[in-house]
Amino acid sequence: MAKLKDKTYRREMAALQLELAGLNRWLRRSGHRLVVLFEGRDAAGKGGTIKAITESMDTRGYHIASLPKPDETEATQWYFQRYVQHLPSAGEIVLFDRSWYNRAVVEPAMGFCTKAQYKAFMNAVPAFEKLLTDDGIILLKYWLAVDQEAQEERFAERAKDPLKRWKLSPNDLASREKYAEIGHLRDLMIERTHRPHAPWFVVDYNNQKQGRINLIRHLLEQVPRHDETIPEPKLPKLKGKPKTEHVTSKALWVPDTCGSD
């Protein structure tokens, strides 16, 4: 795969984000509901892709679901219960940064669920997703594929960068020794849960920028008409001179610590 130049990436992403903003407006106008699942290995690029998708969207039209470890109460509930409450209302898009498929790959690989729980999930999830799509929810499922060499480079980058170290969890470090096992569980997951109403799509994420472009373009192709644009408004000329902010002296101004060039 030829490397995408930064200038090309910015141009392509700007055009896609314009379409994503249109998708956001189309969902709100039509009342359709969209759910997108992002699955993949640690450091594959799920978070960065979600940020790119939502950057130009109306914040009232989307929700990002990135659920932590279930608490004591949630651990006793029907497995899908805590995910159901994050499903979209009319006109919304929900982006799952990892989803109910934790039980198909991460949990069995790390020993966080029993064999019986894993088997029950694999049997139930196709029917669960059929209920969602039968109710009109558009469901897209993506696996972000990354080779171990690229994954290790990203782990090393995170370890060196103080602003990215928070991304390295103990589970991330432990998963390094389970690359092959995770791949095996991923294949079982896809083979068992790939359905016409909820297919799996795999995206090459060895180059994250190219992966984002390809995934977003594909996402837009899966959704009905979304080329809605907002007409450019005409701003009437102000009457009089522009005003200056005169805030009550009861307020406290934050000091300007930037200085001037």
Tab-separated table of C-alpha atoms in Angstrom:
chain	number	residue	atom	x	y	z
A	1	MET	CA	0.000	0.000	0.000
A	2	ALA	CA	1.476	3.332	-1.098
A	3	LYS	CA	1.847	5.813	1.743
A	4	LEU	CA	-0.716	8.625	1.770
A	5	LYS	CA	0.866	12.079	1.727
A	6	ASP	CA	-0.154	14.433	4.543
A	7	LYS	CA	-1.489	17.028	2.095
A	8	THR	CA	-3.593	14.414	0.331
A	9	TYR	CA	-4.864	13.100	3.656
A	10	ARG	CA	-5.980	16.550	4.798
A	11	ARG	CA	-7.733	17.204	1.484
A	12	GLU	CA	-9.483	13.825	1.488
A	13	MET	CA	-10.473	14.107	5.145
A	14	ALA	CA	-11.881	17.624	4.677
A	15	ALA	CA	-14.138	16.369	1.889
A	16	LEU	CA	-15.258	13.358	3.934
A	17	GLN	CA	-15.987	15.440	7.017
A	18	LEU	CA	-18.228	17.649	4.895
A	19	GLU	CA	-20.150	14.509	3.911
A	20	LEU	CA	-20.219	13.347	7.527
A	21	ALA	CA	-21.757	16.646	8.561
A	22	GLY	CA	-24.369	16.029	5.870
A	23	LEU	CA	-24.935	12.523	7.217
A	24	ASN	CA	-25.456	14.017	10.672
A	25	ARG	CA	-28.084	16.412	9.310
A	26	TRP	CA	-29.775	13.678	7.257
A	27	LEU	CA	-30.121	11.464	10.330
A	28	ARG	CA	-31.671	14.295	12.343
A	29	ARG	CA	-34.089	15.214	9.557
A	30	SER	CA	-35.102	11.658	8.656
A	31	GLY	CA	-35.132	10.178	12.169
A	32	HIS	CA	-32.970	7.232	11.129
A	33	ARG	CA	-30.709	5.630	13.726
A	34	LEU	CA	-27.128	4.540	13.068
A	35	VAL	CA	-24.867	2.331	15.188
A	36	VAL	CA	-21.207	1.840	14.265
A	37	LEU	CA	-19.041	-0.689	16.110
A	38	PHE	CA	-15.268	-0.263	16.123
A	39	GLU	CA	-13.386	-3.397	17.086
A	40	GLY	CA	-9.717	-4.252	16.745
A	41	ARG	CA	-6.525	-4.892	18.619
A	42	ASP	CA	-5.132	-2.427	21.125
A	43	ALA	CA	-3.568	0.591	19.348
A	44	ALA	CA	-5.314	-0.262	16.087
A	45	GLY	CA	-6.702	3.274	15.764
A	46	LYS	CA	-10.300	3.127	16.978
A	47	GLY	CA	-10.204	6.326	19.040
A	48	GLY	CA	-8.527	8.430	16.364
A	49	THR	CA	-11.053	7.320	13.770
A	50	ILE	CA	-13.986	8.169	16.015
A	51	LYS	CA	-12.512	11.639	16.627
A	52	ALA	CA	-12.111	12.176	12.885
A	53	ILE	CA	-15.722	11.138	12.253
A	54	THR	CA	-17.227	13.405	14.907
A	55	GLU	CA	-14.971	16.445	14.462
A	56	SER	CA	-17.389	18.302	12.183
A	57	MET	CA	-20.649	16.871	13.517
A	58	ASP	CA	-23.267	18.631	15.595
A	59	THR	CA	-22.515	17.472	19.139
A	60	ARG	CA	-26.232	16.965	19.761
A	61	GLY	CA	-26.470	14.379	16.995
A	62	TYR	CA	-23.968	11.752	18.099
A	63	HIS	CA	-22.901	9.784	21.146
A	64	ILE	CA	-19.649	7.917	21.778
A	65	ALA	CA	-20.004	4.784	23.892
A	66	SER	CA	-16.763	3.567	25.445
A	67	LEU	CA	-17.866	1.473	28.378
A	68	PRO	CA	-15.561	0.688	31.303
A	69	LYS	CA	-15.360	-2.622	33.113
A	70	PRO	CA	-18.846	-3.557	34.407
A	71	ASP	CA	-19.474	-2.790	38.068
A	72	GLU	CA	-20.848	-5.317	40.553
A	73	THR	CA	-24.442	-4.609	39.612
A	74	GLU	CA	-23.851	-4.673	35.864
A	75	ALA	CA	-21.982	-7.959	36.182
A	76	THR	CA	-25.213	-9.609	37.357
A	77	GLN	CA	-27.364	-8.216	34.517
A	78	TRP	CA	-28.236	-9.639	31.126
A	79	TYR	CA	-24.990	-9.189	29.213
A	80	PHE	CA	-26.420	-6.858	26.558
A	81	GLN	CA	-28.307	-4.711	29.075
A	82	ARG	CA	-25.716	-2.006	29.616
A	83	TYR	CA	-25.149	-1.677	25.883
A	84	VAL	CA	-28.854	-1.343	25.088
A	85	GLN	CA	-29.129	1.882	27.085
A	86	HIS	CA	-26.582	3.464	24.730
A	87	LEU	CA	-28.504	2.669	21.543
A	88	PRO	CA	-29.539	5.739	19.528
A	89	SER	CA	-32.793	7.610	19.608
A	90	ALA	CA	-34.333	8.936	16.392
A	91	GLY	CA	-31.848	11.028	14.423
A	92	GLU	CA	-28.758	9.914	16.350
A	93	ILE	CA	-25.529	8.096	15.535
A	94	VAL	CA	-23.794	6.075	18.256
A	95	LEU	CA	-20.160	5.080	17.849
A	96	PHE	CA	-19.026	2.192	20.043
A	97	ASP	CA	-15.316	2.269	20.913
A	98	ARG	CA	-15.375	-1.473	21.541
A	99	SER	CA	-18.809	-2.968	21.973
A	100	TRP	CA	-20.646	-6.066	23.134
A	101	TYR	CA	-18.023	-7.970	21.119
A	102	ASN	CA	-15.677	-7.606	24.085
A	103	ARG	CA	-17.098	-10.975	25.083
A	104	ALA	CA	-16.089	-12.512	21.755
A	105	VAL	CA	-12.394	-11.533	21.798
A	106	VAL	CA	-10.998	-9.520	24.717
A	107	GLU	CA	-12.767	-11.272	27.579
A	108	PRO	CA	-11.991	-14.881	26.563
A	109	ALA	CA	-8.407	-13.972	25.595
A	110	MET	CA	-7.750	-12.304	28.960
A	111	GLY	CA	-9.731	-14.800	31.054
A	112	PHE	CA	-12.458	-12.290	31.988
A	113	CYS	CA	-15.382	-14.591	31.183
A	114	THR	CA	-16.153	-18.286	31.521
A	115	LYS	CA	-16.429	-20.700	28.618
A	116	ALA	CA	-20.157	-20.944	29.291
A	117	GLN	CA	-20.556	-17.145	29.125
A	118	TYR	CA	-18.582	-17.016	25.877
A	119	LYS	CA	-20.667	-19.790	24.319
A	120	ALA	CA	-23.936	-18.165	25.408
A	121	PHE	CA	-22.866	-14.850	23.901
A	122	MET	CA	-21.864	-16.355	20.570
A	123	ASN	CA	-25.210	-18.096	20.326
A	124	ALA	CA	-27.211	-15.003	21.299
A	125	VAL	CA	-25.550	-12.140	19.434
A	126	PRO	CA	-26.906	-12.853	15.917
A	127	ALA	CA	-30.476	-12.820	17.257
A	128	PHE	CA	-29.760	-9.686	19.303
A	129	GLU	CA	-28.463	-7.838	16.254
A	130	LYS	CA	-31.401	-9.068	14.160
A	131	LEU	CA	-33.731	-7.405	16.679
A	132	LEU	CA	-31.841	-4.137	16.257
A	133	THR	CA	-31.882	-4.134	12.464
A	134	ASP	CA	-35.499	-5.350	12.295
A	135	ASP	CA	-36.397	-2.271	14.342
A	136	GLY	CA	-34.779	-0.078	11.696
A	137	ILE	CA	-31.348	0.563	13.227
A	138	ILE	CA	-28.558	0.748	10.650
A	139	LEU	CA	-25.748	-1.395	12.087
A	140	LEU	CA	-22.160	-1.277	10.809
A	141	LYS	CA	-19.403	-3.455	12.276
A	142	TYR	CA	-15.728	-2.760	11.580
A	143	TRP	CA	-12.598	-4.686	12.535
A	144	LEU	CA	-9.451	-2.532	12.319
A	145	ALA	CA	-6.656	-4.891	11.260
A	146	VAL	CA	-3.058	-4.171	12.260
A	147	ASP	CA	0.067	-6.329	12.036
A	148	GLN	CA	2.036	-6.987	15.210
A	149	GLU	CA	5.050	-5.003	14.005
A	150	ALA	CA	2.940	-1.869	13.528
A	151	GLN	CA	1.182	-2.482	16.838
A	152	GLU	CA	4.523	-2.715	18.652
A	153	GLU	CA	5.671	0.551	17.083
A	154	ARG	CA	2.548	2.271	18.413
A	155	PHE	CA	3.014	0.784	21.870
A	156	ALA	CA	6.597	2.087	21.922
A	157	GLU	CA	5.442	5.537	20.778
A	158	ARG	CA	2.857	5.665	23.542
A	159	ALA	CA	5.369	4.582	26.153
A	160	LYS	CA	7.765	7.394	25.184
A	161	ASP	CA	5.170	10.155	24.893
A	162	PRO	CA	3.974	11.545	28.282
A	163	LEU	CA	0.753	12.704	26.596
A	164	LYS	CA	-0.060	9.224	25.326
A	165	ARG	CA	1.036	6.996	28.209
A	166	TRP	CA	-2.501	6.982	29.607
A	167	LYS	CA	-3.469	4.925	26.560
A	168	LEU	CA	-1.283	2.032	27.723
A	169	SER	CA	-3.259	-0.024	30.232
A	170	PRO	CA	-2.114	-3.213	32.000
A	171	ASN	CA	-4.458	-5.130	29.688
A	172	ASP	CA	-2.765	-3.590	26.646
A	173	LEU	CA	0.603	-4.799	27.849
A	174	ALA	CA	-0.726	-8.264	28.673
A	175	SER	CA	-2.369	-8.587	25.260
A	176	ARG	CA	1.038	-8.310	23.539
A	177	GLU	CA	1.636	-11.974	24.293
A	178	LYS	CA	-1.738	-13.003	22.881
A	179	TYR	CA	-1.533	-11.724	19.317
A	180	ALA	CA	-2.176	-15.127	17.722
A	181	GLU	CA	-4.918	-16.071	20.199
A	182	ILE	CA	-6.746	-12.791	19.617
A	183	GLY	CA	-6.542	-13.370	15.877
A	184	HIS	CA	-8.061	-16.836	16.283
A	185	LEU	CA	-10.908	-15.484	18.430
A	186	ARG	CA	-11.497	-12.686	15.915
A	187	ASP	CA	-11.905	-15.181	13.092
A	188	LEU	CA	-14.345	-17.267	15.137
A	189	MET	CA	-16.297	-14.113	15.955
A	190	ILE	CA	-16.588	-13.089	12.311
A	191	GLU	CA	-17.453	-16.591	11.114
A	192	ARG	CA	-20.184	-16.992	13.734
A	193	THR	CA	-21.700	-13.495	13.665
A	194	HIS	CA	-21.375	-12.335	10.046
A	195	ARG	CA	-24.939	-12.044	8.751
A	196	PRO	CA	-26.595	-10.281	5.787
A	197	HIS	CA	-28.297	-7.874	8.197
A	198	ALA	CA	-25.093	-7.285	10.199
A	199	PRO	CA	-21.974	-8.070	8.151
A	200	TRP	CA	-18.396	-7.592	9.293
A	201	PHE	CA	-16.097	-5.217	7.402
A	202	VAL	CA	-12.311	-5.416	7.828
A	203	VAL	CA	-10.126	-2.346	7.247
A	204	ASP	CA	-6.335	-2.359	6.866
A	205	TYR	CA	-5.022	-0.077	9.624
A	206	ASN	CA	-1.288	-0.618	9.289
A	207	ASN	CA	-1.347	2.969	8.053
A	208	GLN	CA	-3.836	4.756	10.275
A	209	LYS	CA	-4.462	7.742	8.016
A	210	GLN	CA	-5.227	5.553	5.026
A	211	GLY	CA	-7.340	3.318	7.221
A	212	ARG	CA	-9.425	6.279	8.393
A	213	ILE	CA	-10.013	7.504	4.850
A	214	ASN	CA	-11.028	4.046	3.632
A	215	LEU	CA	-13.289	3.323	6.598
A	216	ILE	CA	-15.093	6.674	6.537
A	217	ARG	CA	-15.614	6.535	2.785
A	218	HIS	CA	-17.005	3.013	3.136
A	219	LEU	CA	-19.256	4.056	6.037
A	220	LEU	CA	-20.760	6.851	3.956
A	221	GLU	CA	-21.419	4.416	1.107
A	222	GLN	CA	-23.432	2.141	3.409
A	223	VAL	CA	-25.898	4.823	4.473
A	224	PRO	CA	-28.756	6.226	2.324
A	225	ARG	CA	-28.677	9.714	0.846
A	226	HIS	CA	-26.586	12.070	2.966
A	227	ASP	CA	-25.452	14.819	0.589
A	228	GLU	CA	-27.404	17.471	2.416
A	229	THR	CA	-25.770	20.843	2.666
A	230	ILE	CA	-26.732	23.928	4.636
A	231	PRO	CA	-27.241	26.936	2.333
A	232	GLU	CA	-24.774	29.728	3.000
A	233	PRO	CA	-26.631	32.333	5.085
A	234	LYS	CA	-26.526	35.978	4.183
A	235	LEU	CA	-25.285	38.064	7.091
A	236	PRO	CA	-26.936	41.515	7.130
A	237	LYS	CA	-24.621	44.447	7.717
A	238	LEU	CA	-24.355	45.566	11.337
A	239	LYS	CA	-26.023	48.834	12.275
A	240	GLY	CA	-23.442	51.165	13.714
A	241	LYS	CA	-19.901	50.327	14.800
A	242	PRO	CA	-18.994	46.904	16.253
A	243	LYS	CA	-19.384	46.899	20.033
A	244	THR	CA	-16.755	46.044	22.633
A	245	GLU	CA	-17.298	43.614	25.506
A	246	HIS	CA	-17.956	45.530	28.745
A	247	VAL	CA	-18.326	42.888	31.445
A	248	THR	CA	-19.434	43.724	34.975
A	249	SER	CA	-16.578	44.376	37.381
A	250	LYS	CA	-17.950	41.630	39.626
A	251	ALA	CA	-16.431	39.080	37.259
A	252	LEU	CA	-12.774	38.055	37.483
A	253	TRP	CA	-10.739	38.116	34.289
A	254	VAL	CA	-8.329	35.285	33.586
A	255	PRO	CA	-4.787	36.699	33.215
A	256	ASP	CA	-3.279	36.748	29.721
A	257	THR	CA	-0.173	34.611	30.126
A	258	CYS	CA	0.553	34.243	26.408
A	259	GLY	CA	2.305	37.570	25.955
A	260	SER	CA	2.584	39.250	22.574
A	261	ASP	CA	4.956	38.618	19.681
